Coordinates of C-alpha atoms and ligand atoms in Angstrom, one line a residue:
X1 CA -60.5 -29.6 27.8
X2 CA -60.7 -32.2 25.4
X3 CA -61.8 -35.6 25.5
X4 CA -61.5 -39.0 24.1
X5 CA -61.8 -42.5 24.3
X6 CA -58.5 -43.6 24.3
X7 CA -55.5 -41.5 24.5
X8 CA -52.1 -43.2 23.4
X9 CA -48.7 -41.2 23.9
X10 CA -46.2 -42.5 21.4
X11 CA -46.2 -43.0 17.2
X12 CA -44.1 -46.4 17.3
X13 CA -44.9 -49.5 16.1
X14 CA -46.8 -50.3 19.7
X15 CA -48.4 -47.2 19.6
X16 CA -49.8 -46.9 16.1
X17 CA -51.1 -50.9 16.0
X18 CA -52.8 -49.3 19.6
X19 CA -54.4 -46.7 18.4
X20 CA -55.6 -49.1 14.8
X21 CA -57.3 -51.5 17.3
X22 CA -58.7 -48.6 19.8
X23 CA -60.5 -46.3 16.9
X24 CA -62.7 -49.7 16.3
X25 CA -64.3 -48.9 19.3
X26 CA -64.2 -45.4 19.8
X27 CA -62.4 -42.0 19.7
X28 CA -58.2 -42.2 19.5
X29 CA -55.8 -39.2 19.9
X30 CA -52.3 -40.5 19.3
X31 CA -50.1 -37.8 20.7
X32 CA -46.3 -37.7 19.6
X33 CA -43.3 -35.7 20.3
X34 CA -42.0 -34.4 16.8
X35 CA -43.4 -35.8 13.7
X36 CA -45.5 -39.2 13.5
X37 CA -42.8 -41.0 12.1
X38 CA -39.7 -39.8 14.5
X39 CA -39.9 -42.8 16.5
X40 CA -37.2 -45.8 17.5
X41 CA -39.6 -48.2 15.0
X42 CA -38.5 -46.1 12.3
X43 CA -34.8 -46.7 12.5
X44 CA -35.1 -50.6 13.5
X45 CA -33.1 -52.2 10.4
X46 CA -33.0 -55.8 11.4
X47 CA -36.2 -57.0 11.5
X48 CA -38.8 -59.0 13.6
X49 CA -38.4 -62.3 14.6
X50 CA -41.4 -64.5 14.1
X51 CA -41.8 -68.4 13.5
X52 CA -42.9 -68.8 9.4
X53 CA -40.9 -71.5 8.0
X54 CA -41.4 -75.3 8.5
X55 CA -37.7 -75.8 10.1
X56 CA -38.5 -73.3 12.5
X57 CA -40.7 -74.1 15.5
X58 CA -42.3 -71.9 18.7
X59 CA -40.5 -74.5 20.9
X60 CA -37.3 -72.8 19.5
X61 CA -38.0 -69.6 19.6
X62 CA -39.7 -69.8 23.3
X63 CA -36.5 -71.4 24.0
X64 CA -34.1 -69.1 22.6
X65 CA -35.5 -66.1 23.9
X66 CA -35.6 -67.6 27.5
X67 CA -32.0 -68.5 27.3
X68 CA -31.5 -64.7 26.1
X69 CA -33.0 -63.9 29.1
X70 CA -31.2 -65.0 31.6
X71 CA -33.6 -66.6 34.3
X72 CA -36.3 -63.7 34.3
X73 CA -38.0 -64.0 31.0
X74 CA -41.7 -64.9 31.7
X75 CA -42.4 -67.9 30.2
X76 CA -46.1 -67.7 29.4
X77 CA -45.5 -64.2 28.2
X78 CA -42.8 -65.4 26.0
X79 CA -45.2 -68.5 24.9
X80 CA -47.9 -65.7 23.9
X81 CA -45.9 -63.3 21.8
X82 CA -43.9 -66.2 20.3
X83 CA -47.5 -67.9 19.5
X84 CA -49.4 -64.6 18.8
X85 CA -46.9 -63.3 16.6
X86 CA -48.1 -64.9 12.6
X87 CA -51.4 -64.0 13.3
X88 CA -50.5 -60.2 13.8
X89 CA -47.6 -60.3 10.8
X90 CA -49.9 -61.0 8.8
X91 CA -52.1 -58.1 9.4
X92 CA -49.3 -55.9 8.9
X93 CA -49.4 -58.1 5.7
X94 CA -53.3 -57.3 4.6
X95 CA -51.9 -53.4 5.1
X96 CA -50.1 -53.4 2.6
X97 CA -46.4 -54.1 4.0
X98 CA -44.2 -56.8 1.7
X99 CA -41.6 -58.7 3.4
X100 CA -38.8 -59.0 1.8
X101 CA -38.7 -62.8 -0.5
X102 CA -36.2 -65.1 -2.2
X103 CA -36.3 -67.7 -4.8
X104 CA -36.2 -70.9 -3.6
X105 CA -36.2 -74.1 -6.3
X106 CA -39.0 -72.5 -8.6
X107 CA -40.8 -70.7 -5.5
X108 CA -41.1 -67.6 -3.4
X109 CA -40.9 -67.6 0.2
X110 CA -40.3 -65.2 2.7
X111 CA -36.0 -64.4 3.4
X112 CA -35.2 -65.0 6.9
X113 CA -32.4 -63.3 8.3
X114 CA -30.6 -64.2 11.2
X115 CA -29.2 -62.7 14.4
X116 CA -27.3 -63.4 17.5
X117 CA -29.0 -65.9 20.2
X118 CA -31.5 -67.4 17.2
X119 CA -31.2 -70.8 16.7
X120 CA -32.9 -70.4 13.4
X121 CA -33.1 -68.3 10.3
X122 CA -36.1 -66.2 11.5
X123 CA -36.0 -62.4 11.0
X124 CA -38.4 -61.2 8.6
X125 CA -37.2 -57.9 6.9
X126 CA -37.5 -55.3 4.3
X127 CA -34.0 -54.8 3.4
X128 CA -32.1 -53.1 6.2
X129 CA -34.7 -50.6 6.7
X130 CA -37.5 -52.3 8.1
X131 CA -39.0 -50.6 11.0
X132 CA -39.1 -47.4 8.7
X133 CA -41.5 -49.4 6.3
X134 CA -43.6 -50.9 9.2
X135 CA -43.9 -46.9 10.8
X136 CA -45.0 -45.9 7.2
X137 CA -47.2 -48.9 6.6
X138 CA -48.9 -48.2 10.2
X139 CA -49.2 -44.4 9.1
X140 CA -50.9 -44.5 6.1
X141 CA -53.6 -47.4 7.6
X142 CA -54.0 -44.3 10.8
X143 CA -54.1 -41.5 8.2
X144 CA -57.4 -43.5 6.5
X145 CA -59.3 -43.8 10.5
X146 CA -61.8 -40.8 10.6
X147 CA -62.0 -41.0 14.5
X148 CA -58.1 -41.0 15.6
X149 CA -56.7 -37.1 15.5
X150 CA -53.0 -37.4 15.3
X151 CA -51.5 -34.6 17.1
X152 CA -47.4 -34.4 16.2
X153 CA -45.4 -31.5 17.9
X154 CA -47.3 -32.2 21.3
X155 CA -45.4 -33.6 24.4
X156 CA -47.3 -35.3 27.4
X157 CA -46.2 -33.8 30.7
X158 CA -48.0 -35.6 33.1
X159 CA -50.3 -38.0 33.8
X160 CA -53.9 -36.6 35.3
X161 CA -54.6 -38.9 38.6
X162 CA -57.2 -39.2 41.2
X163 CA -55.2 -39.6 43.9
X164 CA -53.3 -36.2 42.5
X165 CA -56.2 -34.6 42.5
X166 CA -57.0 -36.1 45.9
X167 CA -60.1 -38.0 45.2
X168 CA -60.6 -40.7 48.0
X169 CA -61.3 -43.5 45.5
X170 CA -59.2 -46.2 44.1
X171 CA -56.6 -44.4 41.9
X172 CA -56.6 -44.2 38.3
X173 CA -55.4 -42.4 35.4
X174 CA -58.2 -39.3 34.3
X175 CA -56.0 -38.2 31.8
X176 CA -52.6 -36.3 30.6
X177 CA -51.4 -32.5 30.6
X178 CA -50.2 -32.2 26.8
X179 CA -47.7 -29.5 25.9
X180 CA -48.3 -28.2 22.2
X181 CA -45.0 -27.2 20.9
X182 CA -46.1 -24.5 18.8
X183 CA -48.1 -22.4 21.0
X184 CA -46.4 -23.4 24.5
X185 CA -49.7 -23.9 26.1
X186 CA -50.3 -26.6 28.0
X187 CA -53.7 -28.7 27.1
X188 CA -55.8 -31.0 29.4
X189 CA -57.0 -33.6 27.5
X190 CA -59.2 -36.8 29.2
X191 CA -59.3 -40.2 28.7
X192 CA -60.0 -43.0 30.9
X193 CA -58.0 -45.1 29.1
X194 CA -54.6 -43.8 28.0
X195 CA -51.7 -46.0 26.4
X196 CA -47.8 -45.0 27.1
X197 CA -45.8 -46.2 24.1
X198 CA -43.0 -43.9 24.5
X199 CA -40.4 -46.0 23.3
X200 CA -37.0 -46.1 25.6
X201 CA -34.4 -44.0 27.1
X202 CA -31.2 -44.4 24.8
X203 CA -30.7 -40.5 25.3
X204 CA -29.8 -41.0 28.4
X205 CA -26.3 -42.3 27.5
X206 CA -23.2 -40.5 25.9
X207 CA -23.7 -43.0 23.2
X208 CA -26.6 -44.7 21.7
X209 CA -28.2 -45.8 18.6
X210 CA -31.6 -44.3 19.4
X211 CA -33.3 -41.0 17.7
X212 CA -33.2 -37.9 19.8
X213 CA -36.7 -38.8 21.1
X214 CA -35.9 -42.0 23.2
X215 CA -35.9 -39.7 26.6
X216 CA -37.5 -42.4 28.6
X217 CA -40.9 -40.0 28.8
X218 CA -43.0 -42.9 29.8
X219 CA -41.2 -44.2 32.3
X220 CA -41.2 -41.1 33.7
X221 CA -44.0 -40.1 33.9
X222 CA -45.6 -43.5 35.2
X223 CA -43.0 -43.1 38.0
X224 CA -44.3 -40.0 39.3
X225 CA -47.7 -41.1 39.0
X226 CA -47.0 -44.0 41.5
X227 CA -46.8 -46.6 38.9
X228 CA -44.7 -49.7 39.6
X229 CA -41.3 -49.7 37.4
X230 CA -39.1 -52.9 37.2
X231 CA -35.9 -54.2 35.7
X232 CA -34.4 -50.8 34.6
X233 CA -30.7 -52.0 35.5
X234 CA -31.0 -54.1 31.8
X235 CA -30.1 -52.1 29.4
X236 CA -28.9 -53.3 26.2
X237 CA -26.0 -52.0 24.5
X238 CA -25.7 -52.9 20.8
X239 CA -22.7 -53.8 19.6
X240 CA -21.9 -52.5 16.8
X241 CA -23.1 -48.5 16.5
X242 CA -20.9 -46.4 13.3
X243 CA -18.0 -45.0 15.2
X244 CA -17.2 -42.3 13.2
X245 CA -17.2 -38.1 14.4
X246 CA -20.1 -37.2 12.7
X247 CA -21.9 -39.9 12.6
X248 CA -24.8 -39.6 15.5
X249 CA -26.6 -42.7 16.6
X250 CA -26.2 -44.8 13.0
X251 CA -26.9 -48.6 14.0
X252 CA -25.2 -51.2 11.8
X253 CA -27.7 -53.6 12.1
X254 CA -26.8 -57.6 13.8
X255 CA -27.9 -58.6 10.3
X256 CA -24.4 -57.5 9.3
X257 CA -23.3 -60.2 11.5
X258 CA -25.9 -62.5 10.4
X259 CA -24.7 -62.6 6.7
X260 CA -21.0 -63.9 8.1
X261 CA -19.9 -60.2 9.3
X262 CA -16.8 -60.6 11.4
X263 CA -15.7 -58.6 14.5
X264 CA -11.9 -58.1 14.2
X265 CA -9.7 -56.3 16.5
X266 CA -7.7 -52.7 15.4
X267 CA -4.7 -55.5 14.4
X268 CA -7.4 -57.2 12.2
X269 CA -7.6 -60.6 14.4
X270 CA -10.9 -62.2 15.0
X271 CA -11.2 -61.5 18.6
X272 CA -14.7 -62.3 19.9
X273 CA -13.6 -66.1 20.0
X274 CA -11.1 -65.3 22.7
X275 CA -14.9 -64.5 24.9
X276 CA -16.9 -67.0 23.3
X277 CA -16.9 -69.5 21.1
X278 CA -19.7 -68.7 19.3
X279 CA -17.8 -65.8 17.7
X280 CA -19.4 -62.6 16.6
X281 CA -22.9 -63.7 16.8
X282 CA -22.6 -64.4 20.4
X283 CA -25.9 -62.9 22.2
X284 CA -25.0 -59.3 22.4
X285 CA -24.3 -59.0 25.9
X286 CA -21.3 -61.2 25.6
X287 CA -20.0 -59.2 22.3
X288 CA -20.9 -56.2 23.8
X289 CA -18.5 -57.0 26.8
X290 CA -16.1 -58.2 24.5
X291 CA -15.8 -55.0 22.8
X292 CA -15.5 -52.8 25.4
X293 CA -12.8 -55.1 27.1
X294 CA -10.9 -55.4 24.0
X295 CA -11.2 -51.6 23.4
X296 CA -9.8 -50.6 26.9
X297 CA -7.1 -53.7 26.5
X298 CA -5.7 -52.1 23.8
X299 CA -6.4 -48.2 24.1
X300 CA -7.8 -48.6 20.2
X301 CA -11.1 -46.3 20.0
X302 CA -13.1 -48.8 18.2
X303 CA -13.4 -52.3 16.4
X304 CA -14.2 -53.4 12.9
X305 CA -17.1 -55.2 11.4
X306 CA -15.9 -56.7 8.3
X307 CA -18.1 -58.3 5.8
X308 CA -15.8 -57.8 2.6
X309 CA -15.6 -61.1 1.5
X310 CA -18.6 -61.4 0.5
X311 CA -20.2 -60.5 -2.9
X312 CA -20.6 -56.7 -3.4
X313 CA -24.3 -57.1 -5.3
X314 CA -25.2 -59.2 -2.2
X315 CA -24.0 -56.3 0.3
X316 CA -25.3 -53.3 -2.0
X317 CA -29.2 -55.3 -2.6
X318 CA -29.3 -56.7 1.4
X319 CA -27.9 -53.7 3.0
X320 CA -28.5 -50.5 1.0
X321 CA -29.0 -48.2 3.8
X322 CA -26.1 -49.3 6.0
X323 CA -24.3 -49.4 2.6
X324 CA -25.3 -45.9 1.3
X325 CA -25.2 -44.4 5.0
X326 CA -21.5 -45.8 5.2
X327 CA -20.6 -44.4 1.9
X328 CA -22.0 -40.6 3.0
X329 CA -18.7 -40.8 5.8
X330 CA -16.4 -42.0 3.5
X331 CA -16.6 -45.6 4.5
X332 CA -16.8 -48.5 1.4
X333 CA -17.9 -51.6 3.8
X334 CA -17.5 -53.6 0.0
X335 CA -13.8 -52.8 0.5
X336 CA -13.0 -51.9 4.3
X337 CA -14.0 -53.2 7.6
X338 CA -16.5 -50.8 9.4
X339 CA -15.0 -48.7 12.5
X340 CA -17.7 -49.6 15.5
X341 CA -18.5 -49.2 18.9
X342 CA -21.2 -50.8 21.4
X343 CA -23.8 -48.3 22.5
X344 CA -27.0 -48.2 24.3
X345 CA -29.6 -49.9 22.5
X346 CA -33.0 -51.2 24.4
X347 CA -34.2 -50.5 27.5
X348 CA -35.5 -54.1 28.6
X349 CA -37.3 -53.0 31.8
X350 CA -39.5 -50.4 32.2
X351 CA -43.6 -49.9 33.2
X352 CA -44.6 -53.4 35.1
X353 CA -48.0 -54.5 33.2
X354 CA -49.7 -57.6 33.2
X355 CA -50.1 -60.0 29.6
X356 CA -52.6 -57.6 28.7
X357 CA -50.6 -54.6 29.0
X358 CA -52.4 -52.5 32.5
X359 CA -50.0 -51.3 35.0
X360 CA -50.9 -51.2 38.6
X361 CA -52.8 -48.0 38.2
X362 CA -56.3 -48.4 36.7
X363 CA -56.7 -46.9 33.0
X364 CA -53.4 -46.5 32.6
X365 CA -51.3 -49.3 30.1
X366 CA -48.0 -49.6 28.8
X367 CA -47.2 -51.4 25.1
X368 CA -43.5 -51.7 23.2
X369 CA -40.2 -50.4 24.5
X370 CA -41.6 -48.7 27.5
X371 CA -43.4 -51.7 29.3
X372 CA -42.0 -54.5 31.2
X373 CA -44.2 -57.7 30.5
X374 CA -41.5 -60.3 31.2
X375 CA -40.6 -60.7 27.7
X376 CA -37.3 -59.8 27.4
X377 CA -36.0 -60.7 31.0
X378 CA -32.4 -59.7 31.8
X379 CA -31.4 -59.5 28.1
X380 CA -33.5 -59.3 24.6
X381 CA -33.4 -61.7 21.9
X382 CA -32.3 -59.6 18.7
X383 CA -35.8 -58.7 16.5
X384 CA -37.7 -59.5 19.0
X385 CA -39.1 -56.1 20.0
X386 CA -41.3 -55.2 16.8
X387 CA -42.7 -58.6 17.7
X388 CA -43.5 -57.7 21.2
X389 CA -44.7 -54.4 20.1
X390 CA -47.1 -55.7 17.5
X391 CA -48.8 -59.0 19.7
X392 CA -48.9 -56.5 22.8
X393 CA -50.4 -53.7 21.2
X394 CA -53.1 -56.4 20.3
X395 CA -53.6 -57.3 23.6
X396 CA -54.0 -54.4 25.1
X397 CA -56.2 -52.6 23.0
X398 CA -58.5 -55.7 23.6
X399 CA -58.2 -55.5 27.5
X400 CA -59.0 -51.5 27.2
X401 CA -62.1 -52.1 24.9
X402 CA -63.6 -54.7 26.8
X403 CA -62.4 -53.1 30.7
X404 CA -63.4 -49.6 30.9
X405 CA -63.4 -48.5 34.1
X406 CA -66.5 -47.4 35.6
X407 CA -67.9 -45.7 38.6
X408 CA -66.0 -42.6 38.3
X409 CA -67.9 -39.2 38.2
X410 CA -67.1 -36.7 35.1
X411 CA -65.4 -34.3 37.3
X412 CA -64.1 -31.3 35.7
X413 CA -60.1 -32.0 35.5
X414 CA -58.2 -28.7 36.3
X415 CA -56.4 -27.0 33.9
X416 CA -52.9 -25.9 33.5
X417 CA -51.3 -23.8 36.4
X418 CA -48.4 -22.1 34.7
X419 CA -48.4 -19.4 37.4
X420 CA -46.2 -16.1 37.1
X421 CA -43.1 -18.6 35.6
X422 CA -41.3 -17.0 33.1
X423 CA -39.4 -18.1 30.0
X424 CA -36.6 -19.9 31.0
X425 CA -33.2 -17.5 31.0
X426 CA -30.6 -19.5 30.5
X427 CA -31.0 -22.5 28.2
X428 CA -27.1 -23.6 29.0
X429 CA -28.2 -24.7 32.3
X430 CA -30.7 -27.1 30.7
X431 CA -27.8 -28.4 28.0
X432 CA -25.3 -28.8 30.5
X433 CA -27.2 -30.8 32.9
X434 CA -28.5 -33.2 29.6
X435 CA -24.3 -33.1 29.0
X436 CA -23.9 -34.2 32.7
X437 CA -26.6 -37.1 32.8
X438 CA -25.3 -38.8 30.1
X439 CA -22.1 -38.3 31.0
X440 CA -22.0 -40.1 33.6
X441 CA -24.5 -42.6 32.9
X442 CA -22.0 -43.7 30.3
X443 CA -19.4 -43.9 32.5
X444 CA -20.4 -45.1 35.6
X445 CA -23.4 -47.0 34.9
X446 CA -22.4 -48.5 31.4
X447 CA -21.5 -52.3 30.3
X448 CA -19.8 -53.1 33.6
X449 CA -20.4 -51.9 36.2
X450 CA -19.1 -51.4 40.3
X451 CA -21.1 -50.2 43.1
X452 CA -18.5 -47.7 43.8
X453 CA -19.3 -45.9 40.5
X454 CA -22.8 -46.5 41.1
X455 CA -23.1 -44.7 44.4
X456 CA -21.2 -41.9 42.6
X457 CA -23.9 -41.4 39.8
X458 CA -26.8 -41.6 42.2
X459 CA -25.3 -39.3 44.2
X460 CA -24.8 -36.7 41.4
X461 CA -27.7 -37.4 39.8
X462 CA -29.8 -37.0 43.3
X463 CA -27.9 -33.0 43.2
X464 CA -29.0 -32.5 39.5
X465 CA -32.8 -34.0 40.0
X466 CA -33.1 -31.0 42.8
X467 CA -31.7 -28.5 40.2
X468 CA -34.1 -29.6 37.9
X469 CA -36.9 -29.2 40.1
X470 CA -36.8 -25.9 40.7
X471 CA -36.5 -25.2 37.3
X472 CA -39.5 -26.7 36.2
X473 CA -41.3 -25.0 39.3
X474 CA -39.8 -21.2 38.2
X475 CA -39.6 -21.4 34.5
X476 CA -42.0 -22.2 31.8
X477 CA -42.0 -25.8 30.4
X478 CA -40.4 -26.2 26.8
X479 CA -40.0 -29.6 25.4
X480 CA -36.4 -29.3 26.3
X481 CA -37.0 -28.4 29.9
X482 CA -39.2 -31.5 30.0
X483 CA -37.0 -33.9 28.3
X484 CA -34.4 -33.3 30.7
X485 CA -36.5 -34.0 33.7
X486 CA -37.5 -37.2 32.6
X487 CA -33.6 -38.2 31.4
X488 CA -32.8 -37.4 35.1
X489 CA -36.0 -39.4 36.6
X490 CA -35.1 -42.5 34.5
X491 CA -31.5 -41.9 34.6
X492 CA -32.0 -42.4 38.7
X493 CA -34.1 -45.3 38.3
X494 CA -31.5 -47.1 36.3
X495 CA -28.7 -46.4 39.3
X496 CA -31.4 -47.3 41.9
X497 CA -32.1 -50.5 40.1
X498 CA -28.2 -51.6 39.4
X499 CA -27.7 -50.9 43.0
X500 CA -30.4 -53.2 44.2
X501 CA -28.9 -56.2 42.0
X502 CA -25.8 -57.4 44.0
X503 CA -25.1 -60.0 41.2
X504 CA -24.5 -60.1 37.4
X505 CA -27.3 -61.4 35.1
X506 CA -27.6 -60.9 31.6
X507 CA -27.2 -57.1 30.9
X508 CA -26.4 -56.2 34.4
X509 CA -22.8 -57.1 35.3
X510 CA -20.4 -55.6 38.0
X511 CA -17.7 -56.0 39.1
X512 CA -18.3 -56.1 42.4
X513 CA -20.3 -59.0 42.3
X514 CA -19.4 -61.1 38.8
X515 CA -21.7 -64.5 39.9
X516 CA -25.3 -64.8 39.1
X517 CA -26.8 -65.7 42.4
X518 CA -30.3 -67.5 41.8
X519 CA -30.7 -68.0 45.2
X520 CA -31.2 -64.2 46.3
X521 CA -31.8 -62.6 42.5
X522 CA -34.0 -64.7 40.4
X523 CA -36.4 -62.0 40.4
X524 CA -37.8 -58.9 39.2
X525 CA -36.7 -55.6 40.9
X526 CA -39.8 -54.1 41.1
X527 CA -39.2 -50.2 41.9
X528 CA -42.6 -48.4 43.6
X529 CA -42.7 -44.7 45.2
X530 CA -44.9 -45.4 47.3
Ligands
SIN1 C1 -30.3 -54.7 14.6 O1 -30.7 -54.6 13.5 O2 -29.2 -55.1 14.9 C2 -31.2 -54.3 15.7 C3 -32.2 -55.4 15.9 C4 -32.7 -55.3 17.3 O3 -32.2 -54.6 18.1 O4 -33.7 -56.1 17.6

């Protein structure tokens, strides 16, 4: 068995400004799926949103992330990121990352970009690839800590409790069961304080703009540790994802829009003003509808983001990864309109925590994607999730430092029981039930939604959770095997929440029931097993 101070699960930006905090104070082991860098932080292009300039003002930003947010933003949360945020940019700042600057009468200050919802230029960035530059900054700073091990290629299974291990006392988390890729054995490592910074679930839909490792893992696993979950029905589909055949999962970042991009119809008509007057840089919920209503309307596959009027030096030096990506499929975006389609984005809800970050089971908190502080409420504020990730990161780390818990004996946690499993046989089982989840996620619990549809997913996904089950109880786990039982887990929790919300708010809209209803649904849905 191993041990350490803190354990965090997860090499995003929440994860990794975690870990930089924790190995202050003590021993870190930062476990992560594939390699360090194969996180969502890496492929954020747009940027985060933080107050710098002097037209710019919290008030505003506090304001237009509430208004985002539909009703169930929390505003001191919202106050505390929006406030926090300068002071943690400009750490990133002192290690070593460079916002991107422009020349302004004689002077250089910071570019701001701008995205749907902001009232204000804003968005700090570097280029169109700035999440990758913030995961590499945040790297190289954890590659110079002596104390934090880094172990890529190693999956968390489960969280170790003490009321799984049937201790009497309050619960908490012990620890985590760690699967190393490479030799298949499953490792017990212990922590009583241990960070989930998982990221989201975007694999869960047909269609998303995620990597391969947003399997909603965190949520997960908190679930079946007892751990309170809320808000999963919001989740955000982008607007505009590359619709192209072989293109899997490439984002073309808001800042497209930002820069005067224009959303036109497969007849070439600006049709987002028909939805909203605000045009193509309506908050994304709105355009997101608008899409797929137009798209189903007029039985064309995808819309067009068109941004060729203006200057090609300005496209090539603002956007060179969209620009170069675009170019690999055969697309010019300095000459042609770009073919998109919405696709899942962000998961807004996930792991309830308090402003510091602790969920409801001692030792255990949650930073970035896969918490739920109140921050984003029923719909997130473009570039505000680095920002998020960055203040609450901070925060937590401080609240684990300074609240260890004590009282608990050093028991001996019990290893692994793999038992007489056996590899599993048939690996298209596993693929077609992934098929199957997302599937049907995308079409019956997508952009708009009925209960009718919902029923049917829960239903399905109720018969394909027990198939799973007894696979992970016969076979041996693989990270594949794993993956897919979480998909499933979240994927329920997602149908379980939509169904509890008989109204539409923000990111949640149905059919069935098209008002927003204050009166019975300005709140939380707060999901608990026990
Ligand atoms: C984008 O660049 O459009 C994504 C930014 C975000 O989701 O915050």
């Amino acid at each position: 068995m191993k041990e350490y101070d803190f354990v965090v699960i997860g090499s995003g930006i929440a994860g990794l400004a975690f870990a930089l905090k924790a190995a202050r104070h003590g021993s870190v082991a930062v476990i992560t799926k594939r390699k360090g860098a194969d996180t969502n932080t890496a492929w954020a292009q747009g940027g985060i949103a933080c107050v710098t300039s002097d037209e710019d003002s919290f008030e505003l930003h506090v304001r237009d992330t509430l208004e985002a947010g539909a009703g169930l933003c929390d505003e001191a949360v919202v106050r505390a990121v929006v406030t926090e945020g300068p002071e943690r940019i400009s750490e990133l700042a002192e290690i070593g990352l460079q916002f991107d600057k422009r020349e302004v009468s004689g002077h250089r200050e910071l570019d701001l970009g701008k995205e749907g919802g902001h009232s204000k230029r804003r968005v700090l960035h570097v280029r169109d690839a700035t999440g990758k530059e913030i995961e590499e900054t945040l790297l190289r700073e954890l590659g110079r800590q002596s104390n934090v091990k880094l172990l890529e290629n190693h999956m968390a299974v489960d969280l170790i409790t003490a009321a799984k291990l049937g201790f009497a006392t309050e619960d908490r988390c012990l620890g985590v069961y760690v699967l190393d890729e490479k030799t298949g054995e499953v490792e017990t490592i212990r922590s009583d304080r241990t960070a989930l910074a998982t990221g989201g679930c975007g694999k869960v839909y047909l269609y998303t703009t995620n990597p391969d490792i947003a399997t909603g893992d965190g949520v997960a696993m908190a679930w079946r540790a007892g751990v309170e979950i809320a808000n999963m029905e919001f989740i955000q589909f982008h607007p505009t994802c590359l619709f192209h055949a072989e293109a899997k999962s490439f984002l073309i970042s808001e800042a497209v829009r930002g820069e005067g991009g224009i959303l036109r119809n497969h007849r070439g008509k600006n049709f987002i003003k028909r939805y909203d007057a605000r045009g193509s840089l309506a908050p994304r919920d709105i355009v997101a509808r608008a899409i797929d209503a137009e798209i189903k309307r007029s039985g064309a596959k995808c819309v067009f983001l068109d941004i060729t009027h203006k200057p090609p030096e300005f496209i090539r030096k603002r956007f060179p990864h969209i620009y170069q990506t675009c170019l690999r499929f055969g697309i010019d975006m300095l000459k042609q309109a770009i073919p998109v389609v919405p696709a899942a984005h962000y998961q807004c809800g996930g792991i309830k925590t308090d402003m510091n970050g602790a969920t409801s089971l001692l030792g255990l908190y949650a930073v970035g994607e896969v918490a739920c502080i109140g921050m984003h409420g029923a719909n997130r504020l473009a570039s505000n999730s680095l920002l998020e990730g960055l203040v609450m990161a901070h925060r937590a780390a401080a609240a684990a430092v300074h609240r260890r818990p004590g009282g608990i004996q050093k028991v001996a946690l019990p290893e692994w029981q793999s038992g007489n499993v056996q590899d599993v046989d048939e690996l298209v089982v596993i693929y077609h039930n992934w098929d199957e989840i997302r599937r049907l996620m995308w079409d019956y619990v997508g952009i708009v939604r009925t209960d009718k549809r919902l029923q049917r997913a829960s239903a399905r996904l109720r018969n394909l959770q027990r198939e799973i089950r007894e696979f992970y109880w016969n076979f041996k786990v693989s990270v594949d095997l794993l993956e897919l039982r979480n998909l499933a887990a979240v994927a329920a929790l997602i149908v379980d929440s939509a169904l509890c919300r008989k109204e539409s708010r923000g990111l949640h809209y149905t059919l069935d029931y098209s008002q927003t209803d204050d009166r019975q649904f300005k709140h939380d849905t707060v999901l608990s097993r026990w």
